[in-house]
CSV table of N, CA and C in Angstrom, one decimal:
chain,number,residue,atom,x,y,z
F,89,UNK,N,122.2,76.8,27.3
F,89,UNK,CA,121.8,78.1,26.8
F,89,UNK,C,120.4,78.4,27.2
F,90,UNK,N,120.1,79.6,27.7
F,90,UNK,CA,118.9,79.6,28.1
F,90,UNK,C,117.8,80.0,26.4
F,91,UNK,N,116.7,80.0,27.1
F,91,UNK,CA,116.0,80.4,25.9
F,91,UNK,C,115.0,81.8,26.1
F,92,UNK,N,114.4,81.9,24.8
F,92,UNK,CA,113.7,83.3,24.2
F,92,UNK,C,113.1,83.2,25.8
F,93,UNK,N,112.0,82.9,26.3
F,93,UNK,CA,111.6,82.6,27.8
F,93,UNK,C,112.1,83.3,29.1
F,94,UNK,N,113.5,82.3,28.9
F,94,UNK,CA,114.0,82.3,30.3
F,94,UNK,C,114.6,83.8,30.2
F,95,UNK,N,114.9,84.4,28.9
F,95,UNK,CA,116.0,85.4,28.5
F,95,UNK,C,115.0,87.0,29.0
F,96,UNK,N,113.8,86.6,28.5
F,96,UNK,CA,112.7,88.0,28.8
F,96,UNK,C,112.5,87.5,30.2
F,97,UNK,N,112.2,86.6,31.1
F,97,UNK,CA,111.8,86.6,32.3
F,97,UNK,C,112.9,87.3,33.5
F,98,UNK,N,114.3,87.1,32.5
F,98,UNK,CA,115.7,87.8,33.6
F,98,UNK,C,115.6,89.2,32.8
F,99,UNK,N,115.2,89.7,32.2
F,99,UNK,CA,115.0,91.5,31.3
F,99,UNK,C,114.2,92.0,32.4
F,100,UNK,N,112.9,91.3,32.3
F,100,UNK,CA,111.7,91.9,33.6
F,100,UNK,C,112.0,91.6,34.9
F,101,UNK,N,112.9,90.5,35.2
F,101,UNK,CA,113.2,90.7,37.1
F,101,UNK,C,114.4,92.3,36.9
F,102,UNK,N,114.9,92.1,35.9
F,102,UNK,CA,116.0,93.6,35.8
F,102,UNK,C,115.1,94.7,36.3
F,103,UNK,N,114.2,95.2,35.4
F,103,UNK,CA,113.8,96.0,35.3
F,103,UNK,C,112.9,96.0,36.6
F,104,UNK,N,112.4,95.0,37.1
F,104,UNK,CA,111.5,95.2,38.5
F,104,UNK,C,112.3,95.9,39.7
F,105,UNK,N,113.8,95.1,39.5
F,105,UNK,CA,115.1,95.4,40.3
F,105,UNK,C,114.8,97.0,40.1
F,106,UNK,N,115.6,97.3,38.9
F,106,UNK,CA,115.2,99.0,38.7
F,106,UNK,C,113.7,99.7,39.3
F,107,UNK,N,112.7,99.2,39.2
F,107,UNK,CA,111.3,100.2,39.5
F,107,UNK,C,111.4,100.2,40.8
F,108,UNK,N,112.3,99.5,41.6
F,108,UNK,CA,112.2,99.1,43.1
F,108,UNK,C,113.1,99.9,43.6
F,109,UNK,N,114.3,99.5,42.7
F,109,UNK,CA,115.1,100.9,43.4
F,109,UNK,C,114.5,102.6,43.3
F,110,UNK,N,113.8,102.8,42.2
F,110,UNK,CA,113.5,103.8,42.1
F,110,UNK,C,112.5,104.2,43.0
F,111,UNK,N,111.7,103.3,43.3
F,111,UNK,CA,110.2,103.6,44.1
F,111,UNK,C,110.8,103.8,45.6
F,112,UNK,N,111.8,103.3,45.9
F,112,UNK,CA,112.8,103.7,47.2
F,112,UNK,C,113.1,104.8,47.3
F,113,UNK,N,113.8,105.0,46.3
F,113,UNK,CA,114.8,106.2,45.9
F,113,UNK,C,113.7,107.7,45.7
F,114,UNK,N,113.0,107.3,45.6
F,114,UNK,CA,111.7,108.6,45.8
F,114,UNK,C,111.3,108.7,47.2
F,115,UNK,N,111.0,107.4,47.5
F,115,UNK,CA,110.4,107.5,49.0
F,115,UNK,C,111.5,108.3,49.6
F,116,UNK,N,112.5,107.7,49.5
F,116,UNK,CA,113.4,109.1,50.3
F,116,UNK,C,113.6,110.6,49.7
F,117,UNK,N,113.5,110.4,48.6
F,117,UNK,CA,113.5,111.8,48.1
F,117,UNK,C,112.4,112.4,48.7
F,118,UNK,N,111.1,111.8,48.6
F,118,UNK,CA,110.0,112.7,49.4
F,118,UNK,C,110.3,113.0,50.8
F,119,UNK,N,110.9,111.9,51.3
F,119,UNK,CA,111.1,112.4,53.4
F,119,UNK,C,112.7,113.4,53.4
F,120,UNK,N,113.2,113.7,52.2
F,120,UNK,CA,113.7,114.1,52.8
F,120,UNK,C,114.3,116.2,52.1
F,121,UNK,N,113.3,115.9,51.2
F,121,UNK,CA,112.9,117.2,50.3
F,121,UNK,C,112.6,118.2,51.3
F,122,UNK,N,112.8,119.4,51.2
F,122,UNK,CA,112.5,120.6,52.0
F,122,UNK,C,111.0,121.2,51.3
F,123,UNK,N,110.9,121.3,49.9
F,123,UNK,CA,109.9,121.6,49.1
F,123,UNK,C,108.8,120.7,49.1
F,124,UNK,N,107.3,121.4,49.6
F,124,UNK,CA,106.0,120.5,49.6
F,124,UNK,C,106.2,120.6,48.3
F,125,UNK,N,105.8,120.6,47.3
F,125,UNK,CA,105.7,120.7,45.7
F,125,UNK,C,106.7,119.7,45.9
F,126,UNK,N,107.9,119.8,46.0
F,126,UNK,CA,108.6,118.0,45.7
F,126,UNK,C,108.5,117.0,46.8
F,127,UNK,N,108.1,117.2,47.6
F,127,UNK,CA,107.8,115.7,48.7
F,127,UNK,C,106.9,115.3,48.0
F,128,UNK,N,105.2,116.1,47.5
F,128,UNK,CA,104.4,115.8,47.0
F,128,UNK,C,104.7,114.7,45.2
F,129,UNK,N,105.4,115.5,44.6
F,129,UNK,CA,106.2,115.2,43.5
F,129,UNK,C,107.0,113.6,43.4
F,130,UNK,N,107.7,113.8,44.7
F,130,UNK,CA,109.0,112.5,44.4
F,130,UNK,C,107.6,111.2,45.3
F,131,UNK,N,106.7,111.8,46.4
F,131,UNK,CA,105.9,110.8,46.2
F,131,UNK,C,105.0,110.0,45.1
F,132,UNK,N,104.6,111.1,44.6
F,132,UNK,CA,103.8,110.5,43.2
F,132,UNK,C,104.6,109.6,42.5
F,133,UNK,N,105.8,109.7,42.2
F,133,UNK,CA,106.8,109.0,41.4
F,133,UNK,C,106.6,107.5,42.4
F,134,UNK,N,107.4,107.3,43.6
F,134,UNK,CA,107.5,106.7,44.1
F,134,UNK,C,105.9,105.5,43.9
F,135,UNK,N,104.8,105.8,44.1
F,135,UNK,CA,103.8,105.4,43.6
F,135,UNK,C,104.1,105.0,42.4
F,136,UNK,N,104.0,105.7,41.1
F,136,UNK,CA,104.4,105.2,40.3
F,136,UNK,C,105.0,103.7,39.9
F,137,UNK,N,106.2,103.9,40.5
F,137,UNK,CA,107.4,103.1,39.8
F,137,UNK,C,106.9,101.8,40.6
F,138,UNK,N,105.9,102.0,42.3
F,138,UNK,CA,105.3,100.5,42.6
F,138,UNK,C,104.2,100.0,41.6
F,139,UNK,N,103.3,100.7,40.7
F,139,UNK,CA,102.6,100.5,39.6
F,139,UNK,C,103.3,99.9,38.7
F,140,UNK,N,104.3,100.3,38.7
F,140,UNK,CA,105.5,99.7,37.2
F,140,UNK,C,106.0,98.1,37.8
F,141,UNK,N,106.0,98.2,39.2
F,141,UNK,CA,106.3,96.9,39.9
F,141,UNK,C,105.1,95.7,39.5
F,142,UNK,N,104.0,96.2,39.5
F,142,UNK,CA,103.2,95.3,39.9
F,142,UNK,C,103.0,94.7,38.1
F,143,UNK,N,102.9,95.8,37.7
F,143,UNK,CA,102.8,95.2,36.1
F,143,UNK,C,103.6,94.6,35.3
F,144,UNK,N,104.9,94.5,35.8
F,144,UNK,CA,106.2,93.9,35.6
F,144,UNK,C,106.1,92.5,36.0
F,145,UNK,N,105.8,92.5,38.1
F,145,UNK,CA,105.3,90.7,38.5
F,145,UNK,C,104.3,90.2,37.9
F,146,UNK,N,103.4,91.1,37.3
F,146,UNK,CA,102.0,90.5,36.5
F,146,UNK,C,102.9,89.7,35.2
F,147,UNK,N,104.1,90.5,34.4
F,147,UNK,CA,104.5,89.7,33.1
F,147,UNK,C,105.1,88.6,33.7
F,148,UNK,N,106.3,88.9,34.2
F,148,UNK,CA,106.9,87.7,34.9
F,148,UNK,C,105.7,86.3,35.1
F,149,UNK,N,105.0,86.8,35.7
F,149,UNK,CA,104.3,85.6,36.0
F,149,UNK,C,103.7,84.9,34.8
F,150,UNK,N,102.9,85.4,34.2
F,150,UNK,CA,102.3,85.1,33.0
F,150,UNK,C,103.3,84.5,31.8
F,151,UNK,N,104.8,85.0,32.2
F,151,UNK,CA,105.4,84.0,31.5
F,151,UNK,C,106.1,82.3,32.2
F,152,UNK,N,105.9,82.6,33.4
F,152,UNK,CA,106.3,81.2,34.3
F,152,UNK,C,107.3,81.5,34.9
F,153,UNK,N,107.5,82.6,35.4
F,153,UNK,CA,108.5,82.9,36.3
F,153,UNK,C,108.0,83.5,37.5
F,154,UNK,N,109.0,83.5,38.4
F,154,UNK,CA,108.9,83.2,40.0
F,154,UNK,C,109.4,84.9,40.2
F,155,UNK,N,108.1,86.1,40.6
F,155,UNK,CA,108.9,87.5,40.6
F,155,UNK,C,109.1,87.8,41.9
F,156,UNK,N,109.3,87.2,42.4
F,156,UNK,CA,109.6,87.0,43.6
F,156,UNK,C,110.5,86.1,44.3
F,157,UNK,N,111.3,85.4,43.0
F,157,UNK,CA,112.2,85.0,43.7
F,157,UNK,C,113.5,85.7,43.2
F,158,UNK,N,114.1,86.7,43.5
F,158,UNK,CA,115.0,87.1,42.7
F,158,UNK,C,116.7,86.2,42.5
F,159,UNK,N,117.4,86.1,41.2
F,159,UNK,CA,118.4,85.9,41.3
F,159,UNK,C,119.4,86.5,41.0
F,160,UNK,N,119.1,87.5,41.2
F,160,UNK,CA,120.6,88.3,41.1
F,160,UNK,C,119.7,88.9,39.5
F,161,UNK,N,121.7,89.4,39.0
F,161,UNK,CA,121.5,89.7,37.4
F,161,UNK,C,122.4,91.3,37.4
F,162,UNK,N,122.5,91.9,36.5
F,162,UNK,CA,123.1,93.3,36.3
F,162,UNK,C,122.7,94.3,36.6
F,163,UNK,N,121.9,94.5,38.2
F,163,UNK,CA,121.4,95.6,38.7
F,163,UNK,C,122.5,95.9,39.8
F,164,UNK,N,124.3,95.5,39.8
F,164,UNK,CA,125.2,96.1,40.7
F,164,UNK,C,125.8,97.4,40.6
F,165,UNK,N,125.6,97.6,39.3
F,165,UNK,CA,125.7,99.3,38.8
F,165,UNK,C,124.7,100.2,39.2
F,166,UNK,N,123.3,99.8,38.8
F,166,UNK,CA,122.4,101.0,39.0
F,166,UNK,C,121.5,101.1,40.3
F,167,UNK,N,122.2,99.8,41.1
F,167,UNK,CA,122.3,100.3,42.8
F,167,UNK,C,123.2,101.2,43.0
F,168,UNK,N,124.3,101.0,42.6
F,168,UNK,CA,125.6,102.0,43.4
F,168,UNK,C,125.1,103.6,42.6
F,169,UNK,N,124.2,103.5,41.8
F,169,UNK,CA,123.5,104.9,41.6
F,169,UNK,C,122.9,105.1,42.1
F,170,UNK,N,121.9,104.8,42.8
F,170,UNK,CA,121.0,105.1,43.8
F,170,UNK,C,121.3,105.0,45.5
F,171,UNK,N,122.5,104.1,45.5
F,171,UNK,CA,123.4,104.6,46.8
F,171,UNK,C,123.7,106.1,46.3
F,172,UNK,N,124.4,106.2,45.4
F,172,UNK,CA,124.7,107.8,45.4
F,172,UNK,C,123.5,109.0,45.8
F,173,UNK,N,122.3,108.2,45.3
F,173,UNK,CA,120.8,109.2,45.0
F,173,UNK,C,120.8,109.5,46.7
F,174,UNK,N,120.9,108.3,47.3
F,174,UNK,CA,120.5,108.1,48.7
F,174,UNK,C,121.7,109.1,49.9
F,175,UNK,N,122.6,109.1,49.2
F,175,UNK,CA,123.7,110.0,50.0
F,175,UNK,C,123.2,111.5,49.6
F,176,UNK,N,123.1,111.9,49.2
F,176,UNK,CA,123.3,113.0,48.2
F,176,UNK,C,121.4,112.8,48.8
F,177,UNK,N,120.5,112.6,49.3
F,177,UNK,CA,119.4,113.1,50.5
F,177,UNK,C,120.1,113.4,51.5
F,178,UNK,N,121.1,113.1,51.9
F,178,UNK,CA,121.7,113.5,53.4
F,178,UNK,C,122.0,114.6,53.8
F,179,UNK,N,122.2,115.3,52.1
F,179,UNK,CA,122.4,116.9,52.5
F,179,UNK,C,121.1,117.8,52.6
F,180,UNK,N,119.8,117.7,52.4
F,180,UNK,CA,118.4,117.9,52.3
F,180,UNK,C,118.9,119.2,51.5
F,181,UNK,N,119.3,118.9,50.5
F,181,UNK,CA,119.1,119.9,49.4
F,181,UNK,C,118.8,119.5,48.3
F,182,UNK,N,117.4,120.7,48.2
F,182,UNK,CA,116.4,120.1,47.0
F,182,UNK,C,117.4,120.1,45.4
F,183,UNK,N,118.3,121.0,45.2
F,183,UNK,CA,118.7,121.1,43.8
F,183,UNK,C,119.5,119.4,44.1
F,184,UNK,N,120.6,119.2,45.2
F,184,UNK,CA,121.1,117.8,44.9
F,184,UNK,C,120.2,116.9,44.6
F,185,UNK,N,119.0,116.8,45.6
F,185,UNK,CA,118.2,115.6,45.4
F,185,UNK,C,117.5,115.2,44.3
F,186,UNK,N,117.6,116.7,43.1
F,186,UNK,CA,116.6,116.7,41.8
F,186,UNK,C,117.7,115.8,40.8
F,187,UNK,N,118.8,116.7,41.3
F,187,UNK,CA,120.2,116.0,40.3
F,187,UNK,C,120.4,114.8,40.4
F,188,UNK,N,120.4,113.9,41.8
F,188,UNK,CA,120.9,112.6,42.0
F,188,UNK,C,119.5,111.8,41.7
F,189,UNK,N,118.4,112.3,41.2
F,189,UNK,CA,117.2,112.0,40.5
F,189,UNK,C,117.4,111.7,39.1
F,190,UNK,N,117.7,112.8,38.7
F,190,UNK,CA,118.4,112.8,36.9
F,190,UNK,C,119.1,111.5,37.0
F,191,UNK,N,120.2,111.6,37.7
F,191,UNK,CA,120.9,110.4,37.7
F,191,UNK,C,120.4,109.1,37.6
F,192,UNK,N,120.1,108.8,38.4
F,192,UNK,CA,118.9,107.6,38.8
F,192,UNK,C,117.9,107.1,37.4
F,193,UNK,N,117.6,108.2,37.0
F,193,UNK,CA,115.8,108.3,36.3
F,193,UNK,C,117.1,108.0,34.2
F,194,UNK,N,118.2,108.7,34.5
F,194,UNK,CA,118.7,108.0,33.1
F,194,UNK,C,119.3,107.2,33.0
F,195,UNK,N,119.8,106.5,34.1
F,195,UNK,CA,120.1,105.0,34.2
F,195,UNK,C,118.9,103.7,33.9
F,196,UNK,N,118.3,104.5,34.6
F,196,UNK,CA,116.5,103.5,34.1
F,196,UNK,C,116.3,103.3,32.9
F,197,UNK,N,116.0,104.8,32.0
F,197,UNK,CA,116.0,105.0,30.5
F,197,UNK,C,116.6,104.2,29.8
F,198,UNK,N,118.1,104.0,30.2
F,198,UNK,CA,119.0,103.4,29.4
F,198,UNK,C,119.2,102.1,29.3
F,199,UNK,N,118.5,100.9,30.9
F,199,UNK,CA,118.0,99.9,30.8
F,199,UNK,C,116.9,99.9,30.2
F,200,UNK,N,115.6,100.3,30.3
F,200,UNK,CA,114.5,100.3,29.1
F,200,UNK,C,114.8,100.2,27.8
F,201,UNK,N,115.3,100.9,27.1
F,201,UNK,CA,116.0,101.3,25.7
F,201,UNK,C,116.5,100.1,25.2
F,202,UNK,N,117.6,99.6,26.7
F,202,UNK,CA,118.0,98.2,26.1
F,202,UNK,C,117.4,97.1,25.8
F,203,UNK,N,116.4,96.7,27.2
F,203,UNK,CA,115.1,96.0,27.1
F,203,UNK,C,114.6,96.1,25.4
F,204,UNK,N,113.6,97.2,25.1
F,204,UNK,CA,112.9,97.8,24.0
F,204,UNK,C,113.7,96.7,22.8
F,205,UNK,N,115.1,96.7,22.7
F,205,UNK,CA,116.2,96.3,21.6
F,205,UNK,C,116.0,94.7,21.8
F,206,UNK,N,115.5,94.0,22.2
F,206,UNK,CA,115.5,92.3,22.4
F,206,UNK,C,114.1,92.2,21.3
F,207,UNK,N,114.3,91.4,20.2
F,207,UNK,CA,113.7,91.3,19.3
F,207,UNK,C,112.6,89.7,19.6
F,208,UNK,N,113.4,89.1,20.6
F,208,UNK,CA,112.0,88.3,21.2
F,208,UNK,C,111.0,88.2,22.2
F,209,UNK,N,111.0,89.6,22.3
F,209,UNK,CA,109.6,89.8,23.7
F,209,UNK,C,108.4,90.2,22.8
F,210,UNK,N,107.6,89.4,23.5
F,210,UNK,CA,105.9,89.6,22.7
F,210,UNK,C,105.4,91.2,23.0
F,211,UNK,N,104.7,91.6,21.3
F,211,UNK,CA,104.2,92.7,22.0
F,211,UNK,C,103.8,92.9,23.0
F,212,UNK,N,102.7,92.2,23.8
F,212,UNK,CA,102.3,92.9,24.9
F,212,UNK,C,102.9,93.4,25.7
F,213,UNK,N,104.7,92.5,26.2
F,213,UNK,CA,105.2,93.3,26.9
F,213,UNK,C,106.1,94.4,26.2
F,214,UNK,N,106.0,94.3,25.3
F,214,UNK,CA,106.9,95.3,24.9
F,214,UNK,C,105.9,96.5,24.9
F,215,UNK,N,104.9,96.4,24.6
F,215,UNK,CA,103.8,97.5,25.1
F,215,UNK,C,104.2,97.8,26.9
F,216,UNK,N,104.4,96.9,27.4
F,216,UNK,CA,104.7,97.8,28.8
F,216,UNK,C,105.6,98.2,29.1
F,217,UNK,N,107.0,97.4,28.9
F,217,UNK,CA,108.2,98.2,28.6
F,217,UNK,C,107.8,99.9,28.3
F,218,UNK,N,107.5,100.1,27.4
F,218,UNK,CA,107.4,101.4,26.1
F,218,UNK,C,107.0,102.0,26.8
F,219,UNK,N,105.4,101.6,27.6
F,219,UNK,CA,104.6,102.6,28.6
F,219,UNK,C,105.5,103.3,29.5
F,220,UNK,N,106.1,102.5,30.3
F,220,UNK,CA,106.7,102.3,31.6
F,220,UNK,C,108.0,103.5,31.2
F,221,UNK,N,109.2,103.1,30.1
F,221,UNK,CA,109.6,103.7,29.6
F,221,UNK,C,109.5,105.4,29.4
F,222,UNK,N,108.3,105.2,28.5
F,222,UNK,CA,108.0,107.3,28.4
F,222,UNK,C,107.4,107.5,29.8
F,223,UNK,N,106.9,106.7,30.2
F,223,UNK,CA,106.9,107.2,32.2
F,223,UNK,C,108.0,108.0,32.8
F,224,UNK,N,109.2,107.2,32.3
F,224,UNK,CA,110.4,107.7,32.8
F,224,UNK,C,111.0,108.9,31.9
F,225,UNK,N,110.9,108.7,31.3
F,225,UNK,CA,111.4,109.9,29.7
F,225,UNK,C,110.7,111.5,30.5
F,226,UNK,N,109.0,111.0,31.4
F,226,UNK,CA,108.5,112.3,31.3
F,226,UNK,C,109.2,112.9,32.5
F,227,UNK,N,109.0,111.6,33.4
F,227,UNK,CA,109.7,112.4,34.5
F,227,UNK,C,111.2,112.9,34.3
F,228,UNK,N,111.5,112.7,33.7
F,228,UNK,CA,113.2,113.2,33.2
F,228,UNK,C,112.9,114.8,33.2
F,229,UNK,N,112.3,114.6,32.0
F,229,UNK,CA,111.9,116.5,31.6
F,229,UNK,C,111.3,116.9,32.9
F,230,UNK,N,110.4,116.5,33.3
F,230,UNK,CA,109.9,117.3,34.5
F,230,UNK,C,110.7,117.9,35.6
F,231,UNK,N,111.3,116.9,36.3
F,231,UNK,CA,113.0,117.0,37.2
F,231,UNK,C,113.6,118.1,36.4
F,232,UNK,N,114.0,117.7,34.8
F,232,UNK,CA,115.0,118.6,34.8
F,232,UNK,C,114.9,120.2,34.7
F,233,UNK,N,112.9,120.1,34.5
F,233,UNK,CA,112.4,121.7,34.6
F,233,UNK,C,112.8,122.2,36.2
F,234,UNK,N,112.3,121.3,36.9
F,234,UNK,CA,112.5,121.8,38.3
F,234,UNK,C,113.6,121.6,39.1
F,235,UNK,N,114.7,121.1,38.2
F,235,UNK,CA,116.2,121.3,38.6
F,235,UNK,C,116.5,123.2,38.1
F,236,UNK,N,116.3,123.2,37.1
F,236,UNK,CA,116.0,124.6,36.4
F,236,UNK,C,115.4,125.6,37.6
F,237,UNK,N,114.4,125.3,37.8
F,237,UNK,CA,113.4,126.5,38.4
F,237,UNK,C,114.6,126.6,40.0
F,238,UNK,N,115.0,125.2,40.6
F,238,UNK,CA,115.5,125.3,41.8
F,238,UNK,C,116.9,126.3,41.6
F,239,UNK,N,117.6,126.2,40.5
F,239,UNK,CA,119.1,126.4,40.6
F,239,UNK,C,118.8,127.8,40.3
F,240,UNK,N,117.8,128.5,40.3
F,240,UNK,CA,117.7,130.1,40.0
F,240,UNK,C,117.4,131.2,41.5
């Protein structure tokens, strides 16, 4: 059985999994957006979510784990979402690309959420969880303003 340790060190390679897919999944959102206001947009994110990376390999490490070596773990689901994110650029339509963002951005949430629920990670990371987290919560609302503004 692994321990309190080993158990947060596979939570944070999860979630690196996720910031990585996401910071992809913008990058193409930005190359392949029609709207300067969202290339500019899904870049900033994309930035982002490599910020959320780096703070993530910073915990990992500081707890004695290797964030760089990945082993796997339960990110086969919320790839085959971001396969979807990444199809759904193919059509360079901004309202799909906002949608298949939604998509993407509350799959994250809902890993976070579960992260947040593990009653043995030290505050500090659970302070970056939390950050990282309403990072994503904002961008939710934001997307879904500008899914709004697009679909009119």
């Amino acid at each position: 059985m692994e321990n309190q340790n080993e158990k947060s060190i596979a939570n944070l390679k999860h979630l690196l999994s996720i910031c990585n897919d996401g910071k992809e999944g913008y990058k193409t959102a930005a190359e392949d957006a029609d709207s300067p206001e969202l290339k500019t947009l899904f870049s900033m994110y994309s930035i982002q979510r490599a910020e959320y990376e780096m703070q993530l390999k910073k915990a990992i490490h500081q707890l004695g784990g290797d964030p760089d070596n990945e082993t796997g773990g339960p990110v086969g689901a919320l790839h085959r979402v971001w396969m979807d994110i990444k199809t759904a650029f193919t059509k360079n339509d901004d309202k799909a690309i906002l949608s298949a963002c939604l998509t993407g951005e509350h799959s994250a949430l809902e890993a976070y959420d579960k992260e947040l629920q593990d009653t043995g990670i030290s505050p500090e990371i659970i302070e970056i969880i939390a950050e990282q987290r309403n990072g994503i919560s904002d961008c939710i609302k934001n997307v879904e303003s500008l899914k709004t503004q697009y679909s009119s």
